[in-house]
Short mmCIF file of C-alpha atoms in Angstrom, two decimals:
data_model
loop_
_atom_site.label_atom_id
_atom_site.label_comp_id
_atom_site.label_asym_id
_atom_site.label_seq_id
_atom_site.Cartn_x
_atom_site.Cartn_y
_atom_site.Cartn_z
CA MET A 1 115.11 -41.51 -9.47
CA PRO A 2 112.91 -43.71 -11.52
CA LYS A 3 111.92 -43.07 -14.83
CA GLY A 4 108.51 -41.25 -15.80
CA PRO A 5 106.11 -42.65 -18.13
CA ALA A 6 107.10 -40.31 -20.84
CA GLU A 7 110.66 -41.46 -20.50
CA ILE A 8 109.79 -45.15 -21.17
CA HIS A 9 109.98 -45.93 -24.69
CA ASP A 10 109.78 -49.72 -24.91
CA ARG A 11 105.90 -50.80 -25.38
CA ILE A 12 104.17 -53.89 -24.27
CA SER A 13 101.94 -55.74 -26.48
CA ILE A 14 98.45 -56.73 -24.70
CA GLY A 15 95.54 -58.70 -26.33
CA GLY A 16 92.85 -56.11 -25.67
CA ILE A 17 91.26 -53.56 -23.42
CA LYS A 18 87.35 -53.46 -22.55
CA LEU A 19 85.37 -50.69 -20.86
CA SER A 20 82.40 -51.73 -18.55
CA PRO A 21 78.93 -50.11 -18.66
CA GLU A 22 78.35 -47.62 -16.04
CA LEU A 23 78.64 -49.18 -12.47
CA ALA A 24 77.94 -47.97 -9.01
CA GLN A 25 80.65 -48.88 -6.51
CA PHE A 26 79.90 -49.36 -2.70
CA SER A 27 82.70 -49.31 0.32
CA CYS A 28 82.43 -49.82 3.67
CA SER A 29 83.85 -51.73 6.94
CA CYS A 30 81.98 -54.60 8.72
CA PRO A 31 83.14 -56.18 11.85
CA LYS A 32 84.81 -59.50 11.98
CA ASN A 33 83.13 -60.70 15.19
CA ASP A 34 79.66 -60.52 13.29
CA PRO A 35 80.17 -62.47 10.01
CA ASN A 36 76.12 -62.35 9.72
CA PHE A 37 76.22 -58.97 8.48
CA LEU A 38 78.32 -59.67 5.40
CA THR A 39 76.49 -62.83 4.59
CA SER A 40 73.28 -61.30 4.96
CA LEU A 41 73.90 -58.24 2.77
CA LEU A 42 75.24 -60.65 0.06
CA GLN A 43 72.14 -62.79 0.53
CA ALA A 44 69.94 -59.69 0.25
CA ILE A 45 71.79 -58.54 -3.15
CA ALA A 46 71.45 -62.05 -4.71
CA GLY A 47 68.03 -62.14 -3.59
CA GLN A 48 67.18 -59.01 -5.96
CA GLN A 49 68.91 -60.92 -8.82
CA ILE A 50 71.69 -58.19 -8.69
CA ASN A 51 75.26 -59.34 -9.89
CA ILE A 52 78.29 -58.26 -8.35
CA VAL A 53 80.67 -57.72 -11.07
CA TYR A 54 83.65 -56.58 -8.95
CA PHE A 55 84.24 -57.32 -5.19
CA SER A 56 87.31 -57.08 -3.05
CA LEU A 57 87.92 -57.85 0.61
CA THR A 58 90.80 -57.02 3.06
CA ASP A 59 91.51 -57.62 6.67
CA ALA A 60 91.88 -54.40 8.47
CA GLY A 61 92.30 -55.91 12.05
CA ASP A 62 88.76 -55.88 13.78
CA ASN A 63 87.11 -55.26 10.67
CA PHE A 64 86.94 -56.31 6.97
CA ASN A 65 87.05 -53.65 4.37
CA LEU A 66 84.80 -54.46 1.47
CA SER A 67 84.13 -52.66 -1.82
CA PHE A 68 81.96 -54.08 -4.63
CA CYS A 69 80.28 -52.86 -7.93
CA ILE A 70 77.16 -53.35 -9.48
CA GLU A 71 75.34 -52.08 -12.53
CA ALA A 72 74.33 -48.52 -12.05
CA VAL A 73 70.67 -48.89 -12.43
CA HIS A 74 70.68 -50.92 -9.20
CA HIS A 75 72.32 -48.33 -7.07
CA PRO A 76 69.07 -47.19 -5.35
CA ASN A 77 68.15 -50.67 -4.50
CA VAL A 78 71.41 -51.35 -2.80
CA VAL A 79 71.56 -48.24 -0.88
CA GLY A 80 68.29 -49.25 0.54
CA LEU A 81 69.35 -52.45 1.88
CA PHE A 82 71.97 -51.10 4.48
CA PRO A 83 69.48 -49.68 7.04
CA HIS A 84 67.79 -53.31 7.21
CA PHE A 85 71.23 -54.43 8.94
CA ASP A 86 71.20 -51.49 11.26
CA TYR A 87 74.01 -50.02 9.15
CA GLN A 88 73.52 -46.30 8.31
CA VAL A 89 73.84 -45.19 4.64
CA SER A 90 76.09 -42.39 5.88
CA GLN A 91 78.78 -45.16 7.03
CA VAL A 92 78.81 -46.30 3.37
CA GLN A 93 80.79 -44.67 0.56
CA HIS A 94 78.95 -45.00 -2.65
CA LEU A 95 79.71 -43.66 -5.76
CA ASP A 96 76.80 -43.64 -8.64
CA SER A 97 78.95 -43.46 -11.71
CA VAL A 98 81.96 -45.32 -12.07
CA GLY A 99 83.29 -48.03 -14.61
CA THR A 100 86.10 -50.71 -15.17
CA VAL A 101 88.75 -50.64 -17.64
CA THR A 102 90.00 -54.24 -18.26
CA ILE A 103 93.50 -54.97 -19.74
CA PHE A 104 94.12 -58.24 -21.10
CA PRO A 105 95.94 -60.77 -20.61
CA HIS A 106 98.08 -59.36 -17.61
CA ARG A 107 100.81 -62.17 -17.75
CA ASN A 108 101.48 -61.77 -13.97
CA SER A 109 103.40 -58.78 -15.14
CA LEU A 110 104.72 -56.46 -12.49
CA ASN A 111 105.88 -54.17 -15.52
CA LEU A 112 102.41 -53.83 -16.76
CA LEU A 113 101.08 -53.11 -13.45
CA GLY A 114 103.49 -50.52 -12.84
CA ARG A 115 102.59 -48.79 -16.08
CA VAL A 116 99.11 -48.57 -15.25
CA LEU A 117 99.96 -46.83 -11.94
CA ALA A 118 102.56 -44.64 -13.40
CA THR A 119 100.24 -43.46 -16.33
CA CYS A 120 97.18 -42.89 -14.10
CA GLY A 121 99.36 -41.19 -11.45
CA ALA A 122 101.26 -38.94 -13.97
CA ASP A 123 98.12 -37.72 -15.72
CA ASN A 124 96.13 -37.18 -12.40
CA LEU A 125 93.70 -40.24 -13.41
CA SER A 126 91.53 -41.50 -10.56
CA ILE A 127 91.78 -45.13 -9.58
CA PHE A 128 89.27 -46.13 -6.91
CA GLY A 129 90.38 -50.05 -6.75
CA LEU A 130 92.18 -52.38 -8.58
CA LEU A 131 92.00 -56.49 -9.04
CA THR A 132 93.74 -59.23 -10.97
CA SER A 133 91.97 -62.39 -12.18
CA ILE A 134 93.65 -65.22 -13.82
CA SER A 135 94.37 -63.42 -17.29
CA ALA A 136 93.16 -59.77 -16.62
CA LEU A 137 93.87 -56.83 -14.63
CA SER A 138 90.82 -54.48 -14.05
CA PHE A 139 90.70 -51.23 -12.02
CA THR A 140 87.59 -48.96 -11.24
CA ALA A 141 87.61 -45.14 -12.26
CA PRO A 142 85.00 -42.42 -12.78
CA TYR A 143 83.08 -43.65 -15.50
CA SER A 144 83.38 -39.79 -17.37
CA SER A 145 87.24 -40.55 -17.47
CA LEU A 146 87.48 -44.26 -19.19
CA ASP A 147 88.00 -42.98 -22.52
CA ASP A 148 90.68 -40.34 -21.41
CA THR A 149 92.11 -43.09 -19.35
CA VAL A 150 92.45 -45.56 -22.58
CA THR A 151 93.95 -42.85 -24.48
CA LYS A 152 96.85 -42.34 -22.13
CA LEU A 153 97.44 -46.19 -21.28
CA THR A 154 97.78 -46.80 -25.30
CA THR A 155 100.78 -44.51 -25.10
CA LEU A 156 102.67 -47.27 -23.52
CA LEU A 157 100.77 -50.45 -24.56
CA ASP A 158 100.30 -51.80 -28.07
CA LEU A 159 96.97 -53.46 -29.20
CA PRO A 160 96.26 -55.43 -31.96
CA ASP A 161 95.38 -54.05 -35.32
CA ASN A 162 91.83 -56.02 -35.48
CA HIS A 163 90.99 -54.74 -31.89
CA ALA A 164 87.49 -54.76 -30.88
CA PRO A 165 85.66 -51.54 -29.61
CA PHE A 166 86.53 -50.81 -26.15
CA ARG A 167 82.76 -50.58 -25.11
CA PRO A 168 80.33 -53.03 -25.80
CA GLN A 169 78.43 -52.11 -29.03
CA SER A 170 75.01 -51.83 -27.56
CA ILE A 171 76.46 -48.95 -25.47
CA LEU A 172 78.14 -47.26 -28.63
CA VAL A 173 74.93 -47.03 -30.35
CA ASN A 174 72.79 -46.18 -27.08
CA MET A 175 70.45 -49.39 -27.56
CA VAL A 176 68.47 -50.83 -24.84
CA GLU A 177 69.93 -54.38 -24.32
CA THR A 178 67.89 -57.20 -22.67
CA VAL A 179 70.21 -58.85 -20.09
CA ALA A 180 69.23 -62.46 -19.38
CA VAL A 181 69.71 -63.33 -15.58
CA TYR A 182 71.57 -66.42 -15.19
CA TRP A 183 71.45 -68.76 -12.22
CA GLU A 184 71.91 -72.48 -11.16
CA PRO A 185 71.86 -74.30 -7.95
CA VAL A 186 75.06 -75.77 -8.22
CA ILE A 187 78.14 -73.40 -9.49
CA ARG A 188 80.33 -74.93 -12.02
CA VAL A 189 84.34 -74.26 -11.91
CA TYR A 190 87.15 -75.50 -13.95
CA GLY A 191 89.07 -76.71 -10.99
CA ILE A 192 90.14 -75.07 -7.58
CA ASP A 193 93.82 -74.27 -7.54
CA ILE A 194 96.15 -73.57 -4.58
CA VAL A 195 99.65 -71.61 -4.74
CA LYS A 196 101.89 -72.15 -1.57
CA ASP A 197 105.10 -70.47 -0.53
CA VAL A 198 103.46 -66.96 -1.35
CA ALA A 199 104.24 -63.78 0.70
CA LEU A 200 101.76 -60.75 0.78
CA LEU A 201 103.23 -57.02 0.44
CA GLU A 202 101.05 -54.43 1.70
CA LEU A 203 101.85 -50.84 0.57
CA THR A 204 100.12 -47.78 1.56
CA PHE A 205 100.77 -44.47 -0.22
CA ARG A 206 99.02 -41.21 -1.11
CA PRO A 207 97.41 -41.00 -4.68
CA GLU A 208 99.92 -38.17 -5.48
CA ASP A 209 102.48 -41.00 -5.19
CA CYS A 210 101.01 -43.35 -7.70
CA ALA A 211 103.18 -42.57 -10.34
CA LEU A 212 106.09 -43.10 -8.21
CA LEU A 213 105.10 -46.76 -6.98
CA GLY A 214 104.40 -47.55 -10.89
CA GLN A 215 107.58 -46.32 -11.93
CA LEU A 216 109.37 -48.62 -9.16
CA LEU A 217 107.40 -51.59 -10.38
CA MET A 218 108.17 -50.83 -13.98
CA GLN A 219 111.95 -50.92 -13.22
CA PHE A 220 111.84 -54.07 -10.92
CA LYS A 221 113.58 -56.92 -12.41
CA GLU A 222 110.90 -59.65 -11.78
CA GLU A 223 112.87 -62.35 -13.72
CA GLY A 224 109.81 -64.16 -15.08
CA ARG A 225 108.18 -64.48 -11.74
CA GLY A 226 105.46 -61.71 -11.45
CA PHE A 227 102.65 -61.41 -9.14
CA VAL A 228 100.29 -64.43 -8.02
CA MET A 229 97.43 -61.60 -7.39
CA VAL A 230 97.05 -57.89 -6.93
CA LEU A 231 94.28 -55.93 -5.03
CA LEU A 232 94.25 -51.98 -4.56
CA GLU A 233 91.53 -50.27 -2.35
CA THR A 234 90.88 -46.59 -1.31
CA THR A 235 91.36 -46.21 2.52
CA ALA A 236 88.93 -44.23 4.48
CA THR A 237 91.36 -41.41 4.99
CA GLY A 238 92.08 -41.27 0.83
CA ASN A 239 95.26 -42.88 0.76
CA LEU A 240 95.77 -46.05 -1.48
CA ARG A 241 96.61 -49.18 -0.37
CA ILE A 242 97.88 -52.12 -2.62
CA TYR A 243 98.39 -55.76 -1.62
CA LEU A 244 100.93 -57.85 -3.87
CA ALA A 245 100.71 -61.45 -3.50
CA LEU A 246 104.30 -62.58 -4.50
CA ARG A 247 106.51 -65.57 -4.70
CA GLN A 248 108.41 -65.44 -1.45
CA GLU A 249 111.73 -64.68 -3.26
CA VAL A 250 110.11 -62.04 -5.24
CA ALA A 251 108.54 -60.30 -2.47
CA THR A 252 111.61 -60.51 -0.34
CA ARG A 253 113.67 -58.77 -3.09
CA PHE A 254 111.07 -55.87 -3.85
CA HIS A 255 110.60 -55.42 -0.32
CA GLN A 256 113.96 -54.82 0.21
CA GLN A 257 114.22 -52.32 -2.78
CA LEU A 258 111.22 -50.42 -1.24
CA GLU A 259 112.97 -50.13 2.38
CA ASN A 260 115.94 -48.67 0.75
CA PHE A 261 113.83 -46.10 -1.39
CA THR A 262 111.17 -44.93 1.54
CA GLN A 263 114.15 -43.97 3.73
CA LYS A 264 114.20 -40.83 1.29
CA ASP A 265 111.43 -38.25 0.93
CA TYR A 266 108.67 -40.24 -0.07
CA THR A 267 105.70 -41.83 1.69
CA LEU A 268 105.36 -45.36 0.84
CA SER A 269 104.64 -47.59 3.83
CA ALA A 270 105.54 -51.30 3.37
CA ARG A 271 104.44 -54.33 5.52
CA LEU A 272 105.31 -57.84 4.62
CA THR A 273 103.28 -61.09 5.68
CA GLU A 274 105.77 -63.73 5.13
CA GLN A 275 103.58 -66.86 4.76
CA VAL A 276 100.11 -66.93 3.04
CA GLU A 277 98.33 -69.31 0.87
CA VAL A 278 96.52 -68.29 -2.51
CA LEU A 279 93.48 -70.43 -3.76
CA PHE A 280 91.86 -69.42 -6.96
CA PHE A 281 89.12 -70.58 -9.40
CA HIS A 282 87.09 -69.71 -12.15
CA GLY A 283 84.01 -70.88 -14.06
CA PRO A 284 81.21 -70.15 -16.90
CA HIS A 285 78.94 -67.53 -16.61
CA PHE A 286 80.77 -65.89 -13.59
CA GLN A 287 80.27 -62.32 -15.02
CA ASP A 288 76.70 -63.09 -15.93
CA ARG A 289 75.02 -64.48 -12.94
CA TYR A 290 74.23 -63.36 -9.27
CA GLY A 291 74.97 -65.02 -6.13
CA ILE A 292 78.64 -66.06 -6.59
CA VAL A 293 79.86 -63.89 -3.90
CA GLU A 294 77.15 -64.94 -1.65
CA ALA A 295 77.84 -68.41 -2.19
CA LEU A 296 81.37 -67.86 -1.40
CA PHE A 297 80.99 -66.38 2.03
CA ARG A 298 78.33 -68.88 2.47
CA SER A 299 80.66 -71.88 2.19
CA VAL A 300 83.76 -70.59 3.80
CA ASN A 301 83.71 -70.33 7.59
CA GLN A 302 85.16 -66.90 8.34
CA GLN A 303 85.76 -67.99 12.22
CA GLU A 304 88.13 -71.09 11.01
CA ILE A 305 89.92 -69.50 7.96
CA THR A 306 92.19 -66.39 7.84
CA LEU A 307 91.17 -64.15 5.18
CA HIS A 308 93.79 -61.66 4.07
CA LEU A 309 92.10 -60.82 0.94
CA VAL A 310 89.25 -62.12 -1.45
CA GLY A 311 89.03 -60.71 -5.08
CA CYS A 312 86.26 -61.42 -7.49
CA THR A 313 86.37 -59.98 -10.94
CA GLY A 314 85.79 -61.40 -14.63
CA THR A 315 85.36 -64.88 -14.53
CA SER A 316 87.75 -65.52 -11.42
CA VAL A 317 87.44 -65.75 -7.49
CA TYR A 318 90.77 -65.39 -5.60
CA LEU A 319 91.27 -65.91 -1.71
CA VAL A 320 94.43 -65.11 0.08
CA VAL A 321 94.26 -67.28 3.42
CA GLY A 322 96.57 -68.20 6.18
CA ASP A 323 99.52 -70.39 5.87
CA GLY A 324 98.29 -74.13 5.67
CA GLU A 325 94.78 -73.20 5.27
CA ALA A 326 94.11 -73.28 1.54
CA THR A 327 93.26 -77.02 1.48
CA ARG A 328 90.79 -76.56 4.36
CA ALA A 329 89.16 -73.61 2.38
CA ARG A 330 89.05 -75.37 -0.71
CA ASP A 331 87.09 -78.47 1.31
CA MET A 332 84.66 -75.90 2.58
CA LEU A 333 83.95 -74.53 -1.00
CA ALA A 334 83.39 -78.28 -2.13
CA GLY A 335 79.59 -78.06 -1.38
CA ASP A 336 78.73 -75.01 -3.52
CA PHE A 337 81.64 -75.06 -6.19
CA VAL A 338 81.64 -78.06 -8.15
CA VAL A 339 84.06 -79.30 -10.77
CA PRO A 340 82.24 -81.36 -13.41
#
């Protein structure tokens, strides 16, 4: 049986943890055969100068599942947008008080990912979604639980002695801060990178098995080759589904370990897509400006590119696409995302 968090005595040194201001999170499905719904919704959000600070999209067969976060003050505005697209608000799950916990740097470590899942699972701390950027791991949780979550995590993580406050100073002193709305017609990026020879491992599990999966990840011998990208979502039935984009040899070994384990009494369901490619980029002001996600879906033709996953958080954007499609996706992005 894997060890629980209380039995893990070695600690991981990290650079820091940040907590977001209060956010609202929306989750829904949209049909693949009507890409206009997604692009029109994103255009409407950008048209109100609302910044999407967290966005995930997954391939669910005939539909895409999407989840995104905005500042909580904009929650009523976005709720009011859905009926304009013949989409009933009852079809949308929306939480009006969530926040993100961001841990950095992640160093692509499955061990660190495992500690987060094991700790939250063992202490019954809710996770609604999780994404990795180039350097950080962020997950959404009830806003009221963020402080308790950090307290639990720091039993397994070492912070620097001079660590800055977890929350922005303006929140700590209850100040009203003027936020500048940043926008420019051409989105500058620091290059667009492609990773090939990647496999996508999809795991579905009950929230009560979150600690179990975390423990398995902590004990897996990644041998210096961790994840390429990670995305976790809550399913419509309340289960959790995590997608691990891994180098193929890492995915094969971990999948074999899971198959041996899931033959026992646990409900970890695993599915492996052996050939995918990952495209990612980041740029200045991505956290501060609206319209990044809208420009992404305006650029990428969903009928020509197989979108397995899309994740936008921090200053990074990640796409997991079909084998051999990353170069074509990069060419599509070139009109809106420019390397100076």
